[in-house]
Short mmCIF file of C-alpha atoms in Angstrom, two decimals:
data_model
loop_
_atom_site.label_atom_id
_atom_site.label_comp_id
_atom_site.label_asym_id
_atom_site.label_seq_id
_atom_site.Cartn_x
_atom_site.Cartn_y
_atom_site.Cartn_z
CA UNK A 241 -1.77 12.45 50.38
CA UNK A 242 -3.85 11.32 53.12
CA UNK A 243 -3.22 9.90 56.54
CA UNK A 244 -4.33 6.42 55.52
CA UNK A 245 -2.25 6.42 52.22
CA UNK A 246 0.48 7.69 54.14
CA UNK A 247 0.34 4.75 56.67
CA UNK A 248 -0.21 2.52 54.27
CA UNK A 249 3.30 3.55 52.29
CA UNK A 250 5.06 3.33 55.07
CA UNK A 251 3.74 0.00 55.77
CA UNK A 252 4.45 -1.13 51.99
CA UNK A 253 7.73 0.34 52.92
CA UNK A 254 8.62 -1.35 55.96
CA UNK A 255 7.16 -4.94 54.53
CA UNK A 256 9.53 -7.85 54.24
CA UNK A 257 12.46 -6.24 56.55
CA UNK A 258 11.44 -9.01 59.61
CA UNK A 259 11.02 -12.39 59.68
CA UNK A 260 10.24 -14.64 62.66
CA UNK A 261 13.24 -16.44 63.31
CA UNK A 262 12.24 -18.73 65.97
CA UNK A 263 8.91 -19.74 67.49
CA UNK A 264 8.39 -21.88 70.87
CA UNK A 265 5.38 -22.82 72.76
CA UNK A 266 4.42 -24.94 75.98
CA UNK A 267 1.73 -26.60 77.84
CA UNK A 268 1.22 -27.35 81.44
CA UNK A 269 1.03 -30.77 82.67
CA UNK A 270 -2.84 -31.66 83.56
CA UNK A 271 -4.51 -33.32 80.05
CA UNK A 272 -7.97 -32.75 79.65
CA UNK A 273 -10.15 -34.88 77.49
CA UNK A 274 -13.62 -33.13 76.46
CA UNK A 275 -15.30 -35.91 77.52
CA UNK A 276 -14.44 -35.32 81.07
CA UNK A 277 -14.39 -31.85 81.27
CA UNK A 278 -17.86 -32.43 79.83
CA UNK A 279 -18.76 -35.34 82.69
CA UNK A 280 -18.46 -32.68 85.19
CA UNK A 281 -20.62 -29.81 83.45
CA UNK A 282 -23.21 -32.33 83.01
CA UNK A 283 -22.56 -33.50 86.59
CA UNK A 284 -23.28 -29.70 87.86
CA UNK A 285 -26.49 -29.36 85.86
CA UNK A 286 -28.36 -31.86 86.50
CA UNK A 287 -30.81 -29.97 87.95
CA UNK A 288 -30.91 -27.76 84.79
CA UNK A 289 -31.97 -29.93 81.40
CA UNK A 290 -32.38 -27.03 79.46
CA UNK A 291 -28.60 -25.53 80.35
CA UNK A 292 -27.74 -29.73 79.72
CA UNK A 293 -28.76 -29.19 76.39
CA UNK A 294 -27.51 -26.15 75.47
CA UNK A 295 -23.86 -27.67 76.81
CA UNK A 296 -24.51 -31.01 75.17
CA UNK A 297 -24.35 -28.55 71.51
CA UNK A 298 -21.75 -26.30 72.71
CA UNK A 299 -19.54 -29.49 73.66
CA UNK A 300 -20.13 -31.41 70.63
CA UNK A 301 -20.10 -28.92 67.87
CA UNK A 302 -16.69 -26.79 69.61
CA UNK A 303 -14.28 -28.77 67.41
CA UNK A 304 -12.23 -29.84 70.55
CA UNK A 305 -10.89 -32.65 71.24
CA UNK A 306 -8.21 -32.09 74.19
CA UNK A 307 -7.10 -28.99 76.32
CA UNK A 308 -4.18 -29.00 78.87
CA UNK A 309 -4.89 -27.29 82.05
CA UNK A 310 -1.92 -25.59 84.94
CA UNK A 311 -4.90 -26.30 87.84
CA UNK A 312 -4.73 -30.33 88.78
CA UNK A 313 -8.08 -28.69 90.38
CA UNK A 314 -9.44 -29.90 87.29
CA UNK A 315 -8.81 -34.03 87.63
CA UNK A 316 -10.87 -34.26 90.33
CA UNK A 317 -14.05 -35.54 90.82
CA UNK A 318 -17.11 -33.59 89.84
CA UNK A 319 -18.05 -33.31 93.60
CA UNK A 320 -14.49 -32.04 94.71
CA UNK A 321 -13.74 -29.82 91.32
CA UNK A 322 -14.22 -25.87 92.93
CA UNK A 323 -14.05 -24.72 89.63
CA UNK A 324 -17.29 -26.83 88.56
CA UNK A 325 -18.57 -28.11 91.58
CA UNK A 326 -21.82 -30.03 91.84
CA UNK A 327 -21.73 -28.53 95.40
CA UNK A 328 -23.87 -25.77 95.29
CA UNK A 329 -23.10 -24.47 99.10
CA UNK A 330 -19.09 -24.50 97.83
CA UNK A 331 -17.95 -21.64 97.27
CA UNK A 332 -16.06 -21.00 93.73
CA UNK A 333 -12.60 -19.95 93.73
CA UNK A 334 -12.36 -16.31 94.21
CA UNK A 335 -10.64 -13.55 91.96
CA UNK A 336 -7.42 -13.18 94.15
CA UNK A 337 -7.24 -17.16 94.63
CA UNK A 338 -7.39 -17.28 90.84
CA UNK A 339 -4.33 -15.07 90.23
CA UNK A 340 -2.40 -16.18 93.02
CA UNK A 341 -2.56 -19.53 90.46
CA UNK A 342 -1.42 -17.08 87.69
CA UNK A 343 1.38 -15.68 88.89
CA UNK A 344 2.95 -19.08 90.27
CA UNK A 345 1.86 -20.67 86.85
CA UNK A 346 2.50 -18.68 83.82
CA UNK A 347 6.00 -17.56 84.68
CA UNK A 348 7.80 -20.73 84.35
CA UNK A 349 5.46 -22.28 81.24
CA UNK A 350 6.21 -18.52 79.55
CA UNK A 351 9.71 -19.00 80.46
CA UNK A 352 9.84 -22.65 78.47
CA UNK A 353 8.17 -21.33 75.60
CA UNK A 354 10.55 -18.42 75.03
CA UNK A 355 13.86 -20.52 75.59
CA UNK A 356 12.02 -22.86 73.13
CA UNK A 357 12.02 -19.82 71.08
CA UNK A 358 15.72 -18.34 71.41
CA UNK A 359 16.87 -21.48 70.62
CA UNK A 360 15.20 -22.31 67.54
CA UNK A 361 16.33 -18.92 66.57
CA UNK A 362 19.82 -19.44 67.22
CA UNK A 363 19.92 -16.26 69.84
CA UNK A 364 21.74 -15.92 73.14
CA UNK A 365 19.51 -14.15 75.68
CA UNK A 366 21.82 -10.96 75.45
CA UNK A 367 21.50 -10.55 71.74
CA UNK A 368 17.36 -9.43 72.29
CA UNK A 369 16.90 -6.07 72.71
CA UNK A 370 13.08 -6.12 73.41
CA UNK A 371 10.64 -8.16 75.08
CA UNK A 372 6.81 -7.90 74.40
CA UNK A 373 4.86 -9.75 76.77
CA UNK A 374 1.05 -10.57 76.05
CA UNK A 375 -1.50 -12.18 78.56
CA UNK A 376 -5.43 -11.14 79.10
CA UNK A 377 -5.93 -14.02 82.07
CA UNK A 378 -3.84 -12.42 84.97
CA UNK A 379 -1.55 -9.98 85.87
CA UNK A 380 0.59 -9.09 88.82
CA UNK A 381 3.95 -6.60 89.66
CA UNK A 382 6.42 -6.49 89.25
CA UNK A 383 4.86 -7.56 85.51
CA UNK A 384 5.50 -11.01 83.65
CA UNK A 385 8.37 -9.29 81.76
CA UNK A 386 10.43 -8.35 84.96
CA UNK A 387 10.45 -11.90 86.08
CA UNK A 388 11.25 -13.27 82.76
CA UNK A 389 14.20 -10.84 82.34
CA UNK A 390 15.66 -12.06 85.34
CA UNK A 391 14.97 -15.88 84.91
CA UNK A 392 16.01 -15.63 81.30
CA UNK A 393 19.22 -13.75 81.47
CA UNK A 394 18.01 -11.10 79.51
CA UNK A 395 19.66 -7.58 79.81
CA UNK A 396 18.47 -5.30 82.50
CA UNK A 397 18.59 -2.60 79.99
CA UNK A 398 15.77 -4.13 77.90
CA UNK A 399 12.96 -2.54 76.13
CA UNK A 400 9.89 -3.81 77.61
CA UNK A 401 6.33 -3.39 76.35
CA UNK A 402 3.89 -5.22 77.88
CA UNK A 403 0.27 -5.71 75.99
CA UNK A 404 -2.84 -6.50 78.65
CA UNK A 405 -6.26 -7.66 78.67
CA UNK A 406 -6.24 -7.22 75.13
CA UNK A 407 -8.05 -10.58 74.36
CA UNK A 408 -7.25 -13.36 71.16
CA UNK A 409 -6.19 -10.90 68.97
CA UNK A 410 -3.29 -9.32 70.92
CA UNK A 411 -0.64 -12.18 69.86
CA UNK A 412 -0.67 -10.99 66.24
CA UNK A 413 -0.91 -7.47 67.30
CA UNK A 414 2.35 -8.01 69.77
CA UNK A 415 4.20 -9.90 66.23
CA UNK A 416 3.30 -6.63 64.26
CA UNK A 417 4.70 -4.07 66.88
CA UNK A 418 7.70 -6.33 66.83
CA UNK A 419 8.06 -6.23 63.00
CA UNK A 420 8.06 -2.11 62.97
CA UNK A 421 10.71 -2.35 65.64
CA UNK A 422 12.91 -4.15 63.45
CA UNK A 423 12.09 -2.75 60.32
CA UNK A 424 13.35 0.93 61.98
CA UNK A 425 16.05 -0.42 63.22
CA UNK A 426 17.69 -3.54 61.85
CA UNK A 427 19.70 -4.10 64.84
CA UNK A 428 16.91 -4.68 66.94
CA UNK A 429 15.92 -8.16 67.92
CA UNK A 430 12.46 -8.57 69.42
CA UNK A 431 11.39 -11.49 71.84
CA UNK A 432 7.48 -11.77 71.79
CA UNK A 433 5.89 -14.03 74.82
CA UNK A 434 2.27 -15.19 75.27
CA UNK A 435 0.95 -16.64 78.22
CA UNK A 436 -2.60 -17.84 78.88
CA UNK A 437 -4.70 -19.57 81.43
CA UNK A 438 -7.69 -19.84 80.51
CA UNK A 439 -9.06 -22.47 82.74
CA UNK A 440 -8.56 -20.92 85.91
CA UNK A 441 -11.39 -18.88 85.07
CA UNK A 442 -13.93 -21.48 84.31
CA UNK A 443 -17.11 -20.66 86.17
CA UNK A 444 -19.87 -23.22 87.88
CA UNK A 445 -22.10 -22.03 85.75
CA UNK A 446 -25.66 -22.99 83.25
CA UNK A 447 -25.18 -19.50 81.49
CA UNK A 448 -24.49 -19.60 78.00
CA UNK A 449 -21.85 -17.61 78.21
CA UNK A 450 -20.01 -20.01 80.82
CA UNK A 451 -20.70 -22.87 78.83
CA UNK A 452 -18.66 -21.24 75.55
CA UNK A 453 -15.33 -20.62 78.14
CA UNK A 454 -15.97 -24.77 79.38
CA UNK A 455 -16.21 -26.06 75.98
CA UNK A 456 -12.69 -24.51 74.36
CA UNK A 457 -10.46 -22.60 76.45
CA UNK A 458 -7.40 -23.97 77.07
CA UNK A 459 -4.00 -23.10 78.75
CA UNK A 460 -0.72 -22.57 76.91
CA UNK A 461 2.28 -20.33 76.38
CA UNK A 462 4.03 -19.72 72.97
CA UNK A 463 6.75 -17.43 71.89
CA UNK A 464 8.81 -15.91 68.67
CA UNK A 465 11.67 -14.15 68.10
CA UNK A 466 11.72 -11.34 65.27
CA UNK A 467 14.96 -10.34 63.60
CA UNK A 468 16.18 -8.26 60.38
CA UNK A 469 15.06 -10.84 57.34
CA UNK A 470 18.73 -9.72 55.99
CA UNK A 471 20.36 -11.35 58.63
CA UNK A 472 19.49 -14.96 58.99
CA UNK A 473 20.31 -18.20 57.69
CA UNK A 474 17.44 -20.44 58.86
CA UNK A 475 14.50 -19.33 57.00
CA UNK A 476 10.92 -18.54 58.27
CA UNK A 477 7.77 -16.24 58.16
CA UNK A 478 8.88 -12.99 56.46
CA UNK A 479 6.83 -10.32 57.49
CA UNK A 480 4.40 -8.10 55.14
CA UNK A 481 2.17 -5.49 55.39
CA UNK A 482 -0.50 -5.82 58.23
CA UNK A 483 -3.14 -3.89 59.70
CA UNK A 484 -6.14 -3.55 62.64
CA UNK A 485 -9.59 -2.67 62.46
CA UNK A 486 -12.44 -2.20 65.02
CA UNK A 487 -15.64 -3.73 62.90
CA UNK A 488 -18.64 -1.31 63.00
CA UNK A 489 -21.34 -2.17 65.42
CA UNK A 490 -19.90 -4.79 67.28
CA UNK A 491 -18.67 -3.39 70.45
CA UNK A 492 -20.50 -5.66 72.35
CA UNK A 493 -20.11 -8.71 70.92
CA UNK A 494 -16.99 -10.25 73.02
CA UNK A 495 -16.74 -8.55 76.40
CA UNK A 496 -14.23 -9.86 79.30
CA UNK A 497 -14.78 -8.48 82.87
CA UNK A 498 -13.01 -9.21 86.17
CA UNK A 499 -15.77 -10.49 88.39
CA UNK A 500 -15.47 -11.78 92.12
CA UNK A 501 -14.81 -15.15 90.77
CA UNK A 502 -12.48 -14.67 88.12
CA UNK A 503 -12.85 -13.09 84.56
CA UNK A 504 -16.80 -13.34 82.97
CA UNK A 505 -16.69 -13.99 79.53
CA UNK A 506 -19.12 -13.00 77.07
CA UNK A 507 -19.26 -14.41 73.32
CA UNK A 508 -21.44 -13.62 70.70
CA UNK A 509 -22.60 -16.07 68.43
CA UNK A 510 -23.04 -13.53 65.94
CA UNK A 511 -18.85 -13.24 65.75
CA UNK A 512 -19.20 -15.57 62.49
CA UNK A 513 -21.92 -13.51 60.80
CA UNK A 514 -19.97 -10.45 61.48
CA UNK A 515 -16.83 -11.65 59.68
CA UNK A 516 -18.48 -13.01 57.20
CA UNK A 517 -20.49 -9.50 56.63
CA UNK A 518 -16.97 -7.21 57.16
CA UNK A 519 -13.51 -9.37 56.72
CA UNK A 520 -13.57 -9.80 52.58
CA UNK A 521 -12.82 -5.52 52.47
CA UNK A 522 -10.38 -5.79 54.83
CA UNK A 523 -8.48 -9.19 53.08
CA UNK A 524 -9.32 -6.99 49.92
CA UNK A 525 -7.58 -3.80 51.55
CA UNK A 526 -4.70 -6.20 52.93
CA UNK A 527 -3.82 -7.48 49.59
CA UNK A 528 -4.31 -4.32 47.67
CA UNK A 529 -6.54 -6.41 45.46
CA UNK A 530 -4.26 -9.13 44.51
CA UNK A 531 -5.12 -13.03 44.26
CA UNK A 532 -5.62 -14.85 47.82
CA UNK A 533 -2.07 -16.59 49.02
CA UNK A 534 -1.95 -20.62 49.17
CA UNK A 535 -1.46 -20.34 53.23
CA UNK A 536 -3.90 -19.28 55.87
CA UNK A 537 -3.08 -18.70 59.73
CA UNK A 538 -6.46 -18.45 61.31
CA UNK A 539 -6.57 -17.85 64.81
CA UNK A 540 -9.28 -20.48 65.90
CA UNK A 541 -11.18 -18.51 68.24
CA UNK A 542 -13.70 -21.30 67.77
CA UNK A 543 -15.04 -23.79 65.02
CA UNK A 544 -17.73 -21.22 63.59
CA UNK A 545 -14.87 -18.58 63.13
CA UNK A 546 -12.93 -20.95 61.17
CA UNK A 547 -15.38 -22.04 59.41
CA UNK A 548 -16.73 -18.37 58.35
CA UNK A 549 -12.87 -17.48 57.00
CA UNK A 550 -13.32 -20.86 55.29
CA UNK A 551 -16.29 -20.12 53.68
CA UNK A 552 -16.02 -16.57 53.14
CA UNK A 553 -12.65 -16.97 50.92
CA UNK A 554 -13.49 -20.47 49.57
CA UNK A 555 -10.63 -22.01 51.26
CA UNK A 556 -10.32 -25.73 51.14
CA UNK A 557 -9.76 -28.15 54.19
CA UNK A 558 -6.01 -28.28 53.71
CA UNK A 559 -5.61 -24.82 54.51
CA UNK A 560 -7.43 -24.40 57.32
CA UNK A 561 -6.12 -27.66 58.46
CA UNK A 562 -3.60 -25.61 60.75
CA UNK A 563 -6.19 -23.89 62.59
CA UNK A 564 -8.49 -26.72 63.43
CA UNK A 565 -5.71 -28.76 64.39
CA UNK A 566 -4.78 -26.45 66.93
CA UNK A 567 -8.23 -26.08 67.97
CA UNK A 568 -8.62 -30.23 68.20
CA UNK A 569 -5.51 -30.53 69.92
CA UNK A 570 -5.24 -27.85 72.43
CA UNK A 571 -8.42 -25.46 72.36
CA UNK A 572 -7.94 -21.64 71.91
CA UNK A 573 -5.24 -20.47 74.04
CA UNK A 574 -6.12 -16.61 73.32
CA UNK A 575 -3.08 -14.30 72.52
CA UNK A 576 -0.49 -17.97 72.44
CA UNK A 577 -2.80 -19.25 69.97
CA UNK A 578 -1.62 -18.28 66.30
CA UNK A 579 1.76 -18.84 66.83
CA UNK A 580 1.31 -22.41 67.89
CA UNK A 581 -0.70 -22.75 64.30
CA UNK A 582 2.19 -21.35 62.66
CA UNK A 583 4.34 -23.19 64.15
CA UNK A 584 2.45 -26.13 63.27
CA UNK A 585 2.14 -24.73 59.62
CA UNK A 586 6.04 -24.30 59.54
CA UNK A 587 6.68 -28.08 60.81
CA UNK A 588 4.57 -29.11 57.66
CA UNK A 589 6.23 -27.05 55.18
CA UNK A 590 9.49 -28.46 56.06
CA UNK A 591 8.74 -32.02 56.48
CA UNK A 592 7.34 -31.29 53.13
CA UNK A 593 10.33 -30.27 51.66
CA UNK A 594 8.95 -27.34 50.44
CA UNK A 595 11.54 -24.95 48.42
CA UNK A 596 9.61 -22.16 47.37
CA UNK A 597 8.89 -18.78 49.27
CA UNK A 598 4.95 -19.26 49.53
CA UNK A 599 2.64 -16.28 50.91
CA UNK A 600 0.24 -16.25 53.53
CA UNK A 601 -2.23 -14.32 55.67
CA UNK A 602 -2.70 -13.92 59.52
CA UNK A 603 -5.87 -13.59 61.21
CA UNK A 604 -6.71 -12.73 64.74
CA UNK A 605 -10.12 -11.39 66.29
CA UNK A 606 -10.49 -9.72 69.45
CA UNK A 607 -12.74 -7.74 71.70
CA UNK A 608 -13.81 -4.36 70.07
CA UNK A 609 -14.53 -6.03 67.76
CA UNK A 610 -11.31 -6.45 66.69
CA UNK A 611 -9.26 -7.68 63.53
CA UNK A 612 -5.81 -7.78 63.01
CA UNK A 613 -4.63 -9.25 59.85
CA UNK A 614 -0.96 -9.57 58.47
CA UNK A 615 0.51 -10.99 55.04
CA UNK A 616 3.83 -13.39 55.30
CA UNK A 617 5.64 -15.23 53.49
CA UNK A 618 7.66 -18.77 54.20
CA UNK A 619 11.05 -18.37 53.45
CA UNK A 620 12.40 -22.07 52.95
CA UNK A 621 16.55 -22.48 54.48
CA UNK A 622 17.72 -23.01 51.47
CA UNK A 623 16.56 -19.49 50.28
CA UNK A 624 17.64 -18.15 53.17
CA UNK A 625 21.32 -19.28 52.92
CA UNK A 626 21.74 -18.65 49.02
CA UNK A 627 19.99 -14.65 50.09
CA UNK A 628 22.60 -14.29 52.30
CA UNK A 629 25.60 -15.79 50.28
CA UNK A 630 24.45 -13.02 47.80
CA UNK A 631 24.74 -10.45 50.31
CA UNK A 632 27.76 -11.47 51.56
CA UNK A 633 29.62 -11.79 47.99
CA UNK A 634 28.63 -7.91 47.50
CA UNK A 635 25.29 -7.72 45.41
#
């Protein structure tokens, strides 16, 4: 047996012994309309028709309707926004300005989002025994998890893993180190917490690659807790087997560097044509071959990823409808992003009624290139509570 059949048995193994038993997310207070935002790009380039063009596509084709922002920088006036002033003798915010705004922001909206969390759960602070704490837009020490510790309640003792600058894909990646926690040691109960801000590194800029960030980054927190499946009475998203890949030849395709005015961003526009060239082997791989599930959590890292998975699988409108709401409603939030559509998923399924277990698949891209993808399966309450009653009586 080789290594990769051997990780892949253990995986098969380990499937199904977590479930997310609580997920919680939050937004910061500023609203922003893409018609604004876009007043004030179009404001800065004025000067620039071909960049005014290019942003005029960007903005209209992005799938985004609103974003919420932590910077009330952003409500201003063309003229008096730093972060895309018309101004060109202003100077932009600077790197350190920029995470001074982090650390004073993201602490209390990751804090809301994983009390949101606990409580849909039905767990006291002292009952988690991990915390896994994902952000790519800022960092600062003592780390996001310290604080949150202390502000939550949580015990000093904690395990603590923190994931960095590890881009989109790092929220799914932070819900799959969770689920082998758990499924080696059923006591275990993992808090997960994502925190980005994307905004606060929007740049005054005509570049192409400035103009992506403008048109669909948003700011947001969400959070999940992940428990033994054997040991809950509230149903949720049952964990299966998962795995990451780096795609060949794309290295370069979605870069993030810290520059003297915040984090440059680079996108690719050929992300879509590389999933649609490399993710049906890996669904193929994920699924062992089987028939495609009924539900699909695509992390919308834009409206041409979406609509790649989309066409790639032949998926129809109602099951990508999770995704591009998310994307509509709140633009992509990196890391936080996936578990605000699966949150969004779960709120359907049970206004819905639904009684059956259904399965699913989880998608997240990254720098690298990077996929992660994970099967689940929605485990309705009522299953939940007649599993357990049949544990319980001795079976």
């Amino acid at each position: 047996m080789n290594g990769g059949e051997l990780l892949t048995m253990v995986s098969e193994l380990d499937a199904g012994k977590a479930l997310i038993q609580g997920i919680g997310t939050a937004l910061p207070p500023y609203r922003l309309c893409q018609d604004d935002v876009f007043a004030k790009i179009e404001a800065s380039l004025r000067e620039d028709p071909h960049a005014l063009r290019w942003a005029k596509r960007i903005f209209k084709q992005c799938g985004v309707q609103i974003r919420y922002t932590c910077e009330e920088d952003f409500l201003k006036p063309a003229d008096q926004c730093t972060y895309l002033s018309t101004d060109k003798q202003q100077a932009a915010p600077s790197t350190s300005r920029r995470m001074e705004v982090y650390r004073r922001e993201s602490v209390p909206l990751a804090e809301r989002a994983a009390e949101e969390a606990m409580r849909d759960a039905g767990t006291e602070a002292p009952g988690i025994t991990h915390i896994l704490t994902v952000s790519c837009t800022g960092q600062f020490l003592p780390g996001l998890d310290t604080v949150l510790i202390h502000r939550l309640g949580l015990s000093p003792r904690i395990q603590r893993i923190p994931l960095t600058f590890q881009g989109c894909a790092a929220g799914l990646r932070a819900i799959q180190l969770a689920q082998g926690i758990v499924s080696s040691d059923p006591g275990a109960k993992v808090l997960v917490v994502c925190v980005e801000l994307c905004t606060i590194h929007l740049q005054p800029s005509g570049s192409r690659e400035a103009l992506f960030g403008a048109s669909f980054f948003g700011d947001g927190a969400s959070a999940c807790v992940v428990g033994s499946s054997h040991a809950n009475l509230q149903g949720g998203f049952r964990l299966g087997g998962g795995h990451s890949v780096l795609l060949p030849d794309s290295a370069d395709e979605m870069i993030w560097e810290v520059g003297d005015t915040g984090f440059d961003l680079f996108l690719s526009p050929n992300i879509p044509k590389l999933l649609r060239a490399f993710l049906q082997d890996e669904v193929d791989r994920l699924l062992g071959g089987g028939p495609l599930p009924p539900l699909w959590a695509i992390h919308p890292g834009g409206r041409g990823i979406v609509d790649a998975v989309q066409d790639l699988f032949a998926l129809d409108d109602s099951q990508t409808g999770f995704s591009r709401n998310v994307l509509r409603d709140f633009g992509n939030l990196s890391s936080a992003t996936l578990l605000f559509v699966l949150k969004g998923m779960r709120e359907h399924l049970r206004k819905e009624k639904e009684e059956s277990e259904r399965s699913g698949v989880a998608l997240a891209f990254g720098p690298g290139l990077t996929a992660e993808l994970l099967r689940f399966t929605y485990v309705p309450t009522g299953i939940a509570e007649r599993q357990m009653s049949y544990e319980y009586a001795g079976h």
